[in-house]
Coordinates of C-alpha atoms in Angstrom, one line a residue:
X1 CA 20.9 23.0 -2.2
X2 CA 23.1 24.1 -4.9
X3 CA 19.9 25.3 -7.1
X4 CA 18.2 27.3 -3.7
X5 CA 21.3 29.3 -3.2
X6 CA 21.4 30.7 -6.3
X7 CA 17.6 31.6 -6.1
X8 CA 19.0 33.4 -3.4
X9 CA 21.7 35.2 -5.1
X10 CA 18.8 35.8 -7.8
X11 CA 16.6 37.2 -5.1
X12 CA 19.4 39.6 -3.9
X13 CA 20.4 41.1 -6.8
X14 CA 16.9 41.2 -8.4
X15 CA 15.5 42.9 -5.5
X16 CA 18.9 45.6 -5.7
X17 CA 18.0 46.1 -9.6
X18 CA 14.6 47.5 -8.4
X19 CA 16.1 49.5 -5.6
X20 CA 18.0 50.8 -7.9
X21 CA 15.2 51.4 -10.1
X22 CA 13.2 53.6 -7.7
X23 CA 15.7 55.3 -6.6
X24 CA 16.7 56.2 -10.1
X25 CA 13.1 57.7 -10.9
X26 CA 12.4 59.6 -7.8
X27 CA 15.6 60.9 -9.0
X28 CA 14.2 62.0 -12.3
X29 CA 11.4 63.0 -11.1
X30 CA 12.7 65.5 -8.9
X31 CA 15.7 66.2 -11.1
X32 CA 13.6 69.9 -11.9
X33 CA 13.5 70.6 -8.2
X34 CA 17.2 70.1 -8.0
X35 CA 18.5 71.7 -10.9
X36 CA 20.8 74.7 -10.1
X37 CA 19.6 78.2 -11.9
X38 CA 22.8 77.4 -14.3
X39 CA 21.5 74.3 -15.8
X40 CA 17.8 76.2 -16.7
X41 CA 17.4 78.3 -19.7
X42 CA 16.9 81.7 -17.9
X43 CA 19.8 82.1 -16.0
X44 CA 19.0 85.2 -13.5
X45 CA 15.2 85.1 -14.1
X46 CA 12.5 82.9 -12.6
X47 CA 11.9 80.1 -14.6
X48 CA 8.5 78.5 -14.9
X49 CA 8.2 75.4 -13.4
X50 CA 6.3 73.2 -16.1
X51 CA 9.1 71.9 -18.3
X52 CA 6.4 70.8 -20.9
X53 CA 3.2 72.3 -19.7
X54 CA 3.2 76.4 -19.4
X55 CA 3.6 78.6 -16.6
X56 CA 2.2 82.0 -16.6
X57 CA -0.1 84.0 -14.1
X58 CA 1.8 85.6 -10.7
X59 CA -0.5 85.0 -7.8
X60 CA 1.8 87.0 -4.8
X61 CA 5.1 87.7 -3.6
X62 CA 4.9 87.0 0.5
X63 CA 8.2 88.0 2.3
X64 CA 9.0 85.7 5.2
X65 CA 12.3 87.5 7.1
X66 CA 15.4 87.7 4.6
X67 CA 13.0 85.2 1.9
X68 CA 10.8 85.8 -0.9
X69 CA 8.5 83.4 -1.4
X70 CA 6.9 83.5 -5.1
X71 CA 3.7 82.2 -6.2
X72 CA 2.4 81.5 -9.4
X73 CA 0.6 79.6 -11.8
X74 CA 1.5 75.9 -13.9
X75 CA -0.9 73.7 -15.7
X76 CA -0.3 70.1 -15.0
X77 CA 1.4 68.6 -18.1
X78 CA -1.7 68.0 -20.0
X79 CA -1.2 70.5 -23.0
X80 CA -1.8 73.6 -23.9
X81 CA -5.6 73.7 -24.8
X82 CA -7.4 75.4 -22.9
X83 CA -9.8 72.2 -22.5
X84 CA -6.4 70.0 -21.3
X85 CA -5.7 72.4 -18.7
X86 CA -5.8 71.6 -15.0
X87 CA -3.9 74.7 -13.8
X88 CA -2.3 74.8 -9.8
X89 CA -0.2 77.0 -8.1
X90 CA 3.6 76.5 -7.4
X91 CA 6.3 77.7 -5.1
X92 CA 9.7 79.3 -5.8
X93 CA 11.7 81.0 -2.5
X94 CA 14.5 83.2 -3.3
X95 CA 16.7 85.4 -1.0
X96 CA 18.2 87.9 -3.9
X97 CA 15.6 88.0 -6.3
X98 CA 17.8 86.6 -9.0
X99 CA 18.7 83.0 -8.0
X100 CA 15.5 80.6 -7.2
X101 CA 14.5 77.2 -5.3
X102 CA 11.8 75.4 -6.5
X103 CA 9.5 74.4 -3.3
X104 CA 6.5 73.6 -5.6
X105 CA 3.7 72.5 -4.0
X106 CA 1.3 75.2 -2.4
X107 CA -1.1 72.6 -1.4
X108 CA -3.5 75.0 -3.7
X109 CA -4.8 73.0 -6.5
X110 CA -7.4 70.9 -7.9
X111 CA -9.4 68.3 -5.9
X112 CA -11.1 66.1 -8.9
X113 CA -10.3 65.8 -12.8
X114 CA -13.1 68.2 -13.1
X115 CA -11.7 71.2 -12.0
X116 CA -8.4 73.8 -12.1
X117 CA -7.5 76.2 -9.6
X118 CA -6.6 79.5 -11.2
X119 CA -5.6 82.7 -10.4
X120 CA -6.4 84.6 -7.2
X121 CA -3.5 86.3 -4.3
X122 CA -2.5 86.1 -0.5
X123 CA -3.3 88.7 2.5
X124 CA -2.4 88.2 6.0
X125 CA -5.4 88.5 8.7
X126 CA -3.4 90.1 11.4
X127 CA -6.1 91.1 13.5
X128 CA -8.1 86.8 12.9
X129 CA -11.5 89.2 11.5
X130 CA -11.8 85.6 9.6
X131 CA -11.2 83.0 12.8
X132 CA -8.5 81.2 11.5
X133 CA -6.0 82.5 14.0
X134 CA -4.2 85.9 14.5
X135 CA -1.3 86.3 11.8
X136 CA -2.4 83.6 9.7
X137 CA -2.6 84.4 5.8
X138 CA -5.8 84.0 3.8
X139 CA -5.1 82.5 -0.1
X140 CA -8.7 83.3 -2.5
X141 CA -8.4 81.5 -6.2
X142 CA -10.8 81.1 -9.6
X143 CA -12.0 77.3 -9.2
X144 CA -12.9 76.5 -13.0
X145 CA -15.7 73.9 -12.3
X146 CA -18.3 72.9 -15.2
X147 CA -17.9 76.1 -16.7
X148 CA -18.3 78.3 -13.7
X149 CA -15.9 80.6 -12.1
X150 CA -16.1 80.8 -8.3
X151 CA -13.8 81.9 -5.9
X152 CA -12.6 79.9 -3.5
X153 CA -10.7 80.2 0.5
X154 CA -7.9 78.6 1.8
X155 CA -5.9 79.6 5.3
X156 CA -2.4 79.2 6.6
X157 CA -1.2 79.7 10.2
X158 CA 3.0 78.2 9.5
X159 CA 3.4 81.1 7.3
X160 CA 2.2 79.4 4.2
X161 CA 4.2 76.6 4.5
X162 CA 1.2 74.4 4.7
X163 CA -2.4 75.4 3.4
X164 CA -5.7 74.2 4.5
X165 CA -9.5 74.5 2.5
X166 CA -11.7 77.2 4.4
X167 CA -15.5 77.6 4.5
X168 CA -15.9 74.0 4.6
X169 CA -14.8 73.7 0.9
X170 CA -17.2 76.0 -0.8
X171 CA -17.5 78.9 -2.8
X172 CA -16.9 82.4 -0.7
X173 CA -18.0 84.3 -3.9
X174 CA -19.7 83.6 -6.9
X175 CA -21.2 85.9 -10.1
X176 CA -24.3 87.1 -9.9
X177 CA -25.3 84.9 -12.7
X178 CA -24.2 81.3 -13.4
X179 CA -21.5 81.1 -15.6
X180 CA -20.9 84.3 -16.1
X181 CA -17.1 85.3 -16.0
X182 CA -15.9 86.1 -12.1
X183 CA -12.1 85.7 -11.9
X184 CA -9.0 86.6 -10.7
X185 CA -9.9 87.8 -7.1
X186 CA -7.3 90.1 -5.4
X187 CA -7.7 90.6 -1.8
X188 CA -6.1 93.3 0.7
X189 CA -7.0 94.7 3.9
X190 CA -7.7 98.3 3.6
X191 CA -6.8 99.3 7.5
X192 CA -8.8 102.8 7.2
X193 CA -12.0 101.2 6.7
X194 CA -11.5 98.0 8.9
X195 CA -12.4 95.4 5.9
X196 CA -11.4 93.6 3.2
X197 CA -11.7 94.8 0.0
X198 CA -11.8 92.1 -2.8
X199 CA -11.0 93.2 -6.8
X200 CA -13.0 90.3 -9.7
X201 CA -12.8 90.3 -12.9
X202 CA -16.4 90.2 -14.4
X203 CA -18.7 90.3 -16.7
X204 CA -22.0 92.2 -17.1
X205 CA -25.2 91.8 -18.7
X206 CA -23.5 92.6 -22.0
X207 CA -20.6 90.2 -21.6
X208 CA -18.2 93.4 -20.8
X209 CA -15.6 92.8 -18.8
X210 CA -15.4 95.1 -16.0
X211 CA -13.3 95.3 -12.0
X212 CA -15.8 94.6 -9.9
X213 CA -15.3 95.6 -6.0
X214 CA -16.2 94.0 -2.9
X215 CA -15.8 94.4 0.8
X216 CA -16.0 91.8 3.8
X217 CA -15.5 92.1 7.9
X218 CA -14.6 88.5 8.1
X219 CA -13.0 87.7 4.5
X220 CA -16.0 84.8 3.6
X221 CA -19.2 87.1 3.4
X222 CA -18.9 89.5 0.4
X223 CA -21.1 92.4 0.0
X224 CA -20.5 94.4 -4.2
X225 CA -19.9 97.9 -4.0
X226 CA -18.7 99.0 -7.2
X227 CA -17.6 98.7 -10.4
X228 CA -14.7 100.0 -13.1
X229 CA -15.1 100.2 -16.7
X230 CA -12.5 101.2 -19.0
X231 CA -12.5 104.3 -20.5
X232 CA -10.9 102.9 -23.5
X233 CA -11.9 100.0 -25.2
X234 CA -8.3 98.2 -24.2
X235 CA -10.0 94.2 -24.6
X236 CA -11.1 92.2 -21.7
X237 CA -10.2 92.9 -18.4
X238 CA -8.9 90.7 -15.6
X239 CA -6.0 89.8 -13.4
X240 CA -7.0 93.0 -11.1
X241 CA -5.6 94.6 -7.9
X242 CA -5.1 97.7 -5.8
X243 CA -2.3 99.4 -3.8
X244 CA -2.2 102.2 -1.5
X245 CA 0.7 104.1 -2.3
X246 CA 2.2 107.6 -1.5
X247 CA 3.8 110.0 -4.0
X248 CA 7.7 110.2 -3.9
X249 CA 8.8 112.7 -1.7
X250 CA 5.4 114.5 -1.5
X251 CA 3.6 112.5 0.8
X252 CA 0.3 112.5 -1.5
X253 CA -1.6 109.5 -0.4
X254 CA -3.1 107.3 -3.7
X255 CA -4.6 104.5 -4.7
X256 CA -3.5 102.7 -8.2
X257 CA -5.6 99.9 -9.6
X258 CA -3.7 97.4 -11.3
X259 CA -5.2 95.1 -14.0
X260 CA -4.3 93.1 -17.2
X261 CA -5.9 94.1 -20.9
X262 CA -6.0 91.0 -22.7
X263 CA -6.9 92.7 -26.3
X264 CA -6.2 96.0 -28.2
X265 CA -9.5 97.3 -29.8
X266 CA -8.9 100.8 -28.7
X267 CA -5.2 100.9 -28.1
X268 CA -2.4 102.3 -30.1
X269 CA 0.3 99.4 -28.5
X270 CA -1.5 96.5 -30.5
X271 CA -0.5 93.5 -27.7
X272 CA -2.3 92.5 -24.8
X273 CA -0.4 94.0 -21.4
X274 CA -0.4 95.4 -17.9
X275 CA -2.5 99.0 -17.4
X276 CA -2.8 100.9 -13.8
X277 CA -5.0 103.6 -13.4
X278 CA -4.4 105.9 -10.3
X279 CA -7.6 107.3 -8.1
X280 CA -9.5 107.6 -4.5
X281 CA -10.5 104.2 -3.0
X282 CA -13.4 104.7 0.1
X283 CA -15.4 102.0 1.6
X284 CA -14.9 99.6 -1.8
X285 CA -16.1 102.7 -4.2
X286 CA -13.2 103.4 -6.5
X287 CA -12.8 106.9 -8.3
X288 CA -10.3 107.1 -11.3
X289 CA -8.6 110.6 -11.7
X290 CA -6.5 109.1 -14.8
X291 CA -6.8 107.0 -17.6
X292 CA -5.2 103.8 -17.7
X293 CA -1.7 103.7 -18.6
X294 CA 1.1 100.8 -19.6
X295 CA 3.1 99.5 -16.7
X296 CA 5.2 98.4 -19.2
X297 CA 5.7 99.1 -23.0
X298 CA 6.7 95.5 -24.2
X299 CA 4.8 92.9 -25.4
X300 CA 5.8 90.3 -22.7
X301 CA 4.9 91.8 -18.9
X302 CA 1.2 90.5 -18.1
X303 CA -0.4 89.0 -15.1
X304 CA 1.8 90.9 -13.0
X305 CA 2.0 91.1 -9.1
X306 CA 3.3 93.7 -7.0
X307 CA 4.5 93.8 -3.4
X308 CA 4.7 96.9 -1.3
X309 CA 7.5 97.5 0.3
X310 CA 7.0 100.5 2.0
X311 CA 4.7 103.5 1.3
X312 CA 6.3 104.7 -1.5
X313 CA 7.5 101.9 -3.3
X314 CA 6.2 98.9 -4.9
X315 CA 8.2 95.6 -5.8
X316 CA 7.0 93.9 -9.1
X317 CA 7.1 91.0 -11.4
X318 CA 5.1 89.7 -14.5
X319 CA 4.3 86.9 -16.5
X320 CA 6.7 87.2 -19.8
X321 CA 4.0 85.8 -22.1
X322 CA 1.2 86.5 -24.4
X323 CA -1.3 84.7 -25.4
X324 CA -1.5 86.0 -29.2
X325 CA 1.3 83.8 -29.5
X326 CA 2.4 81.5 -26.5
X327 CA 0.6 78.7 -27.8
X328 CA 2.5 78.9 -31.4
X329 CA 5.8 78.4 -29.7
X330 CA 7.8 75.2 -30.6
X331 CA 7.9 72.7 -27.8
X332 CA 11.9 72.6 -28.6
X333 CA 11.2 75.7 -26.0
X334 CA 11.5 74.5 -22.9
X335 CA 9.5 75.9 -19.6
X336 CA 7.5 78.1 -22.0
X337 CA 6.1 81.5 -20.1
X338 CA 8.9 82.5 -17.8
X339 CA 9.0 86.0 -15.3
X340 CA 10.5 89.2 -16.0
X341 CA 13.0 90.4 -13.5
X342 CA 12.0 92.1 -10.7
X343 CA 11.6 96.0 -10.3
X344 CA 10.9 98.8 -7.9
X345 CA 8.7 101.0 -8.9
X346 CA 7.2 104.4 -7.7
X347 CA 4.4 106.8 -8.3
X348 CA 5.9 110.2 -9.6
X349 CA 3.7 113.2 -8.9
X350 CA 2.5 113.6 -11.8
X351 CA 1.0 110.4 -11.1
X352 CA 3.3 108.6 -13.5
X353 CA 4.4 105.2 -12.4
X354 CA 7.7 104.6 -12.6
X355 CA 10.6 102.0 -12.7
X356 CA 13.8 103.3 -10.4
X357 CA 15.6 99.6 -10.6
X358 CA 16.1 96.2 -12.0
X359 CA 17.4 93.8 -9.5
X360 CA 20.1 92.3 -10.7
X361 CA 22.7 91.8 -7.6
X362 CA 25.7 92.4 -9.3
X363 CA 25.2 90.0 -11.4
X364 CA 27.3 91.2 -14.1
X365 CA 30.7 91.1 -15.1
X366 CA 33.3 94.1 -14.4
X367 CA 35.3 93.0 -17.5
X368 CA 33.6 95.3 -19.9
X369 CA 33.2 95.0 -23.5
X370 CA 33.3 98.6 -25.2
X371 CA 33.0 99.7 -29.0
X372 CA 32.6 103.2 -30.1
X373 CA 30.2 103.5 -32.7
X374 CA 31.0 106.6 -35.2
X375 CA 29.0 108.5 -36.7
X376 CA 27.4 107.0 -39.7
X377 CA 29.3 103.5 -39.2
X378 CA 28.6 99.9 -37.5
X379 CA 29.9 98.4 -34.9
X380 CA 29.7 94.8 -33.5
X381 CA 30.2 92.6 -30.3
X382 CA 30.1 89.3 -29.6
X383 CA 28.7 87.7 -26.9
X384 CA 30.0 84.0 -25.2
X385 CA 27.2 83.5 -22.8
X386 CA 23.5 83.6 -23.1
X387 CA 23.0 86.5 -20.1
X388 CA 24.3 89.9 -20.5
X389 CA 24.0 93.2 -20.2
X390 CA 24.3 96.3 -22.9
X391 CA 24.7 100.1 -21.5
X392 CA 24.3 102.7 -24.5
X393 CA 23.5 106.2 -25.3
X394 CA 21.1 106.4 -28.0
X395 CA 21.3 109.4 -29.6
X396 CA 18.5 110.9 -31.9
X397 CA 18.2 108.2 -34.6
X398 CA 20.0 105.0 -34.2
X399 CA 19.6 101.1 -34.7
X400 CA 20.7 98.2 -32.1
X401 CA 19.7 94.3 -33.2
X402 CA 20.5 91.2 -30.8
X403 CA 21.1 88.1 -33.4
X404 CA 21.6 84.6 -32.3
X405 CA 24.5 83.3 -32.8
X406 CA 23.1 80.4 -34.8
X407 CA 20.8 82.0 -36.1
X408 CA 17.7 80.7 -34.6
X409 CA 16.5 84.3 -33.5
X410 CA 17.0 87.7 -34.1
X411 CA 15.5 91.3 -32.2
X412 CA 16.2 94.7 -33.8
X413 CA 15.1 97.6 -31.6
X414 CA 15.0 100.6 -33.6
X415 CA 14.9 104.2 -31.8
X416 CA 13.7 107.7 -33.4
X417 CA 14.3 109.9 -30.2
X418 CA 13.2 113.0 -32.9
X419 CA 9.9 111.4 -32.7
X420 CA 10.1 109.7 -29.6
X421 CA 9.5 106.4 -31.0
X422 CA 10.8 102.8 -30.5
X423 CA 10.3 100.4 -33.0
X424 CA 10.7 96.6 -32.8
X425 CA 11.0 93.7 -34.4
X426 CA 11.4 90.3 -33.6
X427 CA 11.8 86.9 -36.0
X428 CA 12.5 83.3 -34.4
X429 CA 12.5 79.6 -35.8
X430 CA 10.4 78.6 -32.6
X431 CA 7.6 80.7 -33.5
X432 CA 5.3 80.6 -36.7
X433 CA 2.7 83.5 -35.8
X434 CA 2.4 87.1 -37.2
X435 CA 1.7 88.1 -33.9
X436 CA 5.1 87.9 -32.8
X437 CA 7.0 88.5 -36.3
X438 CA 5.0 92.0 -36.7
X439 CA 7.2 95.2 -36.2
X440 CA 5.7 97.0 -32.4
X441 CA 6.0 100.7 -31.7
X442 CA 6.5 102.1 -28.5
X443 CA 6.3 105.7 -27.2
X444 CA 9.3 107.2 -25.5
X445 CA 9.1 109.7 -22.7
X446 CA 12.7 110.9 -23.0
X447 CA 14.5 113.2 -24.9
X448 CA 17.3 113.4 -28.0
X449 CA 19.7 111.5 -26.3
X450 CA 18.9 109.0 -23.6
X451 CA 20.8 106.4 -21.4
X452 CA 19.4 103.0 -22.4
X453 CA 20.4 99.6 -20.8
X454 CA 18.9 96.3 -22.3
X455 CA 19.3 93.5 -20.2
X456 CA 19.3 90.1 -22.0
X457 CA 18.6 86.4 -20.7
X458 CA 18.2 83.6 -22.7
X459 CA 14.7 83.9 -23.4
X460 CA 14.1 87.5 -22.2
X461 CA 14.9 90.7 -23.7
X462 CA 14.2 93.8 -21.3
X463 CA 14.6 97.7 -22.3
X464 CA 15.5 100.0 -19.2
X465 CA 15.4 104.1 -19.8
X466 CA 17.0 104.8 -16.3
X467 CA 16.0 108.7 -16.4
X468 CA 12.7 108.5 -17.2
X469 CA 11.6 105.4 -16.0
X470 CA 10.3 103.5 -18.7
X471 CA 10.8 99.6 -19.1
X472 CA 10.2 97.1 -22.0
X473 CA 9.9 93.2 -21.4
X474 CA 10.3 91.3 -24.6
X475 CA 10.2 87.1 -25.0
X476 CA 12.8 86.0 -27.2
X477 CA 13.1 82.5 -28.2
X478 CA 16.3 81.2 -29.0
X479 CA 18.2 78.1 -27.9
X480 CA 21.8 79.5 -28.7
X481 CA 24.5 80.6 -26.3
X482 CA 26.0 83.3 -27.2
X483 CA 24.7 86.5 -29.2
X484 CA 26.0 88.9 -31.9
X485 CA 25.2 92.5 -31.8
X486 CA 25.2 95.1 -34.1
X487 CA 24.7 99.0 -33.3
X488 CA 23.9 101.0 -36.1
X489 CA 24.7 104.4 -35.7
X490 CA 22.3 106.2 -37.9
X491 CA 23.3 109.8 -36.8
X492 CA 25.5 112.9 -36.7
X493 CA 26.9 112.1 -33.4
X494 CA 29.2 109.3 -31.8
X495 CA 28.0 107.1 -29.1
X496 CA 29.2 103.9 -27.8
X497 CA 28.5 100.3 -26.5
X498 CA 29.5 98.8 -23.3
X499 CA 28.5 94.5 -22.8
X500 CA 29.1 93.2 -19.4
X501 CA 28.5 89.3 -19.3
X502 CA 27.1 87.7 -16.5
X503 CA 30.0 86.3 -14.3

């Protein structure tokens, strides 16, 4: 009797122990999902969701009443190679643009071992052309499947909530040869014409990568209409799509073509990045009237999405990542390829795109810190917290550089307004490439003395001219708190620096 009871009291607490135990690793294993923005490396941006895999293309921004809900792409864990990957989308919602809740699964994603789901976008099928319901929202994504690229459908009708496979689970569009490159399709619903108009990366009988354009009645049958070559060699082409937009406060109606130049043969920036070239579009026939030009000038702003807000302004966000060097960067770094902040943009008439404003909330602190940098002289601030933000005036010919405060990293950003130049250089202990160590040189639009404002996260440098519009997202890689900067005041006249931490 004795000897049964206390196999009892055995049973009890054994059985507690792996209570316990379960309850312990659901906990961990959800501990990413309920980690507060404060306790992840980028403190105001979107952080990746892939603590030890990689996170990098935007697939959409959809805006559900007061909510943002953010879409993008995460491999599954399984490394960095680009035959390990088994890529799927992922979920963020925010209200502000600067805080985030992981929501995660998209319910778009690989079926079998065989296969990753890839990059694609989102368009609401307001009038059901497709038969999945009035209202209900339309996802298109690369499958990667034994070396093809075919797109692929899936429908919501809860508002993307829940997603379900369309077209019985096959391909709605595939290249014109087998396994020829056909990626990245972006899909809108140009009201004019009463169609969809689909934008594909491709390739052509010479391997070139080219936009291809396609347009449906019922978002499953696609018909080709067109194609767009670069002008300039800029590398391959991909991550495509197209806006209507009007010119600020001229009413000129235009389309811009958005896509991502993964190379540099024929382009005097030397870094992979995110082009738009602005023209007519009529029944899927697309006629450029510029060439392309940078969205942004950095080196980090690719795969980028943009969500119209109204018709003059565009809301936008990009992958801060590039692949001459992502895959060099120490796994010390955690949730590797992050997002820039998000920025409204608008088409000047001059067909010039751009940036009026990064989001940032109030974010910052009112409690200033503020040196005046004389003429000829040095002057230096320390930071206490990883985000921040710096306000200057850079007059003619002056030098600024971010340093870690242990060390680990440091960014100089050099400026020659004389020559309207901007160069930059970056060195970290996370990152043995030449790629990123190499000094870049950027082109500035303004004049001899310009308002600059630099705003600084922990992993995320980014370069705002607020007069003329220009921005410049940099990746940093540093696992310290707290920076020290020095401004270098290289010319005849006095300026001054102004650091407001985050509160």
């Amino acid at each position: 009797m004795q000897r049964h009871r206390v196999r009892k009291v055995l049973s009890i607490i054994m059985a507690g122990i792996v209570l316990f135990s379960i309850g312990w690793l659901i906990c961990l294993k959800n501990n990413s999902k309920n980690m507060t923005q404060q306790q992840l490396p980028q403190k105001w941006h979107l952080n990746g969701l892939s603590k030890n895999g990689l996170s990098n293309d935007t697939q959409t921004i959809l805006k559900n009443g007061q909510k943002y809900e953010l879409f993008y792409l995460v491999d599954t864990g399984k490394g960095l190679e680009a035959n390990q990957q088994r890529t799927r989308w992922a979920r963020s919602v925010s209200s502000d643009l600067t805080t985030f809740k992981v929501a995660d699964s998209a319910d778009i994603k690989p079926v079998s071992q065989q296969e990753s789901v890839a990059t694609g976008s989102i368009v609401k099928d307001a009038d059901n052309l497709s038969g999945h319901g009035k209202n209900s929202l339309l996802a298109y994504a690369t499958k990667y499947i034994n070396g093809n690229q075919w797109t692929y459908m899936w429908y919501s009708t809860n508002q993307g909530e829940n997603w379900h496979v369309a077209h019985n689970g096959k391909p709605v569009a595939k290249p014109y040869k087998e396994g020829k490159d056909f990626r990245d399709p972006h899909v809108i619903y140009d009201s004019d014409a009463k169609q969809f108009v689909m934008t594909v990366a491709e390739a052509d009988d010479n391997n070139h990568m080219k936009i291809g354009f396609y347009i449906s009645k019922n978002g499953t049958t696609w018909q080709y209409t067109d194609s767009f070559y670069s002008p300039r060699d800029l590398g391959t082409l991909e991550v495509p799509e197209i806006h209507q937009i009007y010119q600020k406060n001229n009413n000129q109606k235009q389309w811009i073509l958005f896509f991502g130049a993964n190379g540099f043969a024929d382009d005097f920036q030397k870094s992979t990045g995110s082009y738009y070239v602005v023209g007519q579009l009529k029944n899927g026939q697309f006629e450029a009237e510029t060439d392309p030009k940078r969205v942004d000038f950095g080196t980090d702003y690719y795969a980028a999405h943009n969500y119209q807000e109204n018709n003059e302004q565009l809301l936008g966000f990009g992958w801060m990542g590039n692949w001459d060097y992502i895959n060099r960067v120490s796994d010390d770094i955690k949730y590797k390829g992050n997002y820039s902040a998000f920025r409204k943009m608008f088409l000047s008439s001059d067909n010039k795109l751009k940036t009026s404003k990064i989001i940032t909330n109030g974010l910052f602190d009112t409690k200033k810190k503020t040196a005046l940098v004389r003429t000829h002289s040095k002057s230096h601030i320390k930071t206490n917290k990883a985000a921040y933000k710096i306000s200057t005036v850079v007059n003619g010919n002056q030098k600024l550089t971010i340093r870690a405060g242990n060390g680990d990293s440091n960014v100089s950003f050099h400026f020659n307004n004389f020559d309207k130049k901007m160069t930059v250089h970056r060195q970290s202990n996370y990152v043995t490439n030449d790629a990123y160590n190499k000094d870049y040189n950027i082109n500035l639009w303004g004049d001899w003395s310009e308002k600059v404002d630099f705003y600084v996260d922990q992993y995320s440098i980014e370069v705002f001219w607020p007069k003329t519009g220009q921005v410049a997202t940099f990746a940093k890689y540093s696992n310290d708190s707290g920076d020290n900067i020095v401004f270098d005041n290289l010319d005849n006249k006095s300026s001054s620096l102004v650091v407001q931490e985050m509160k």
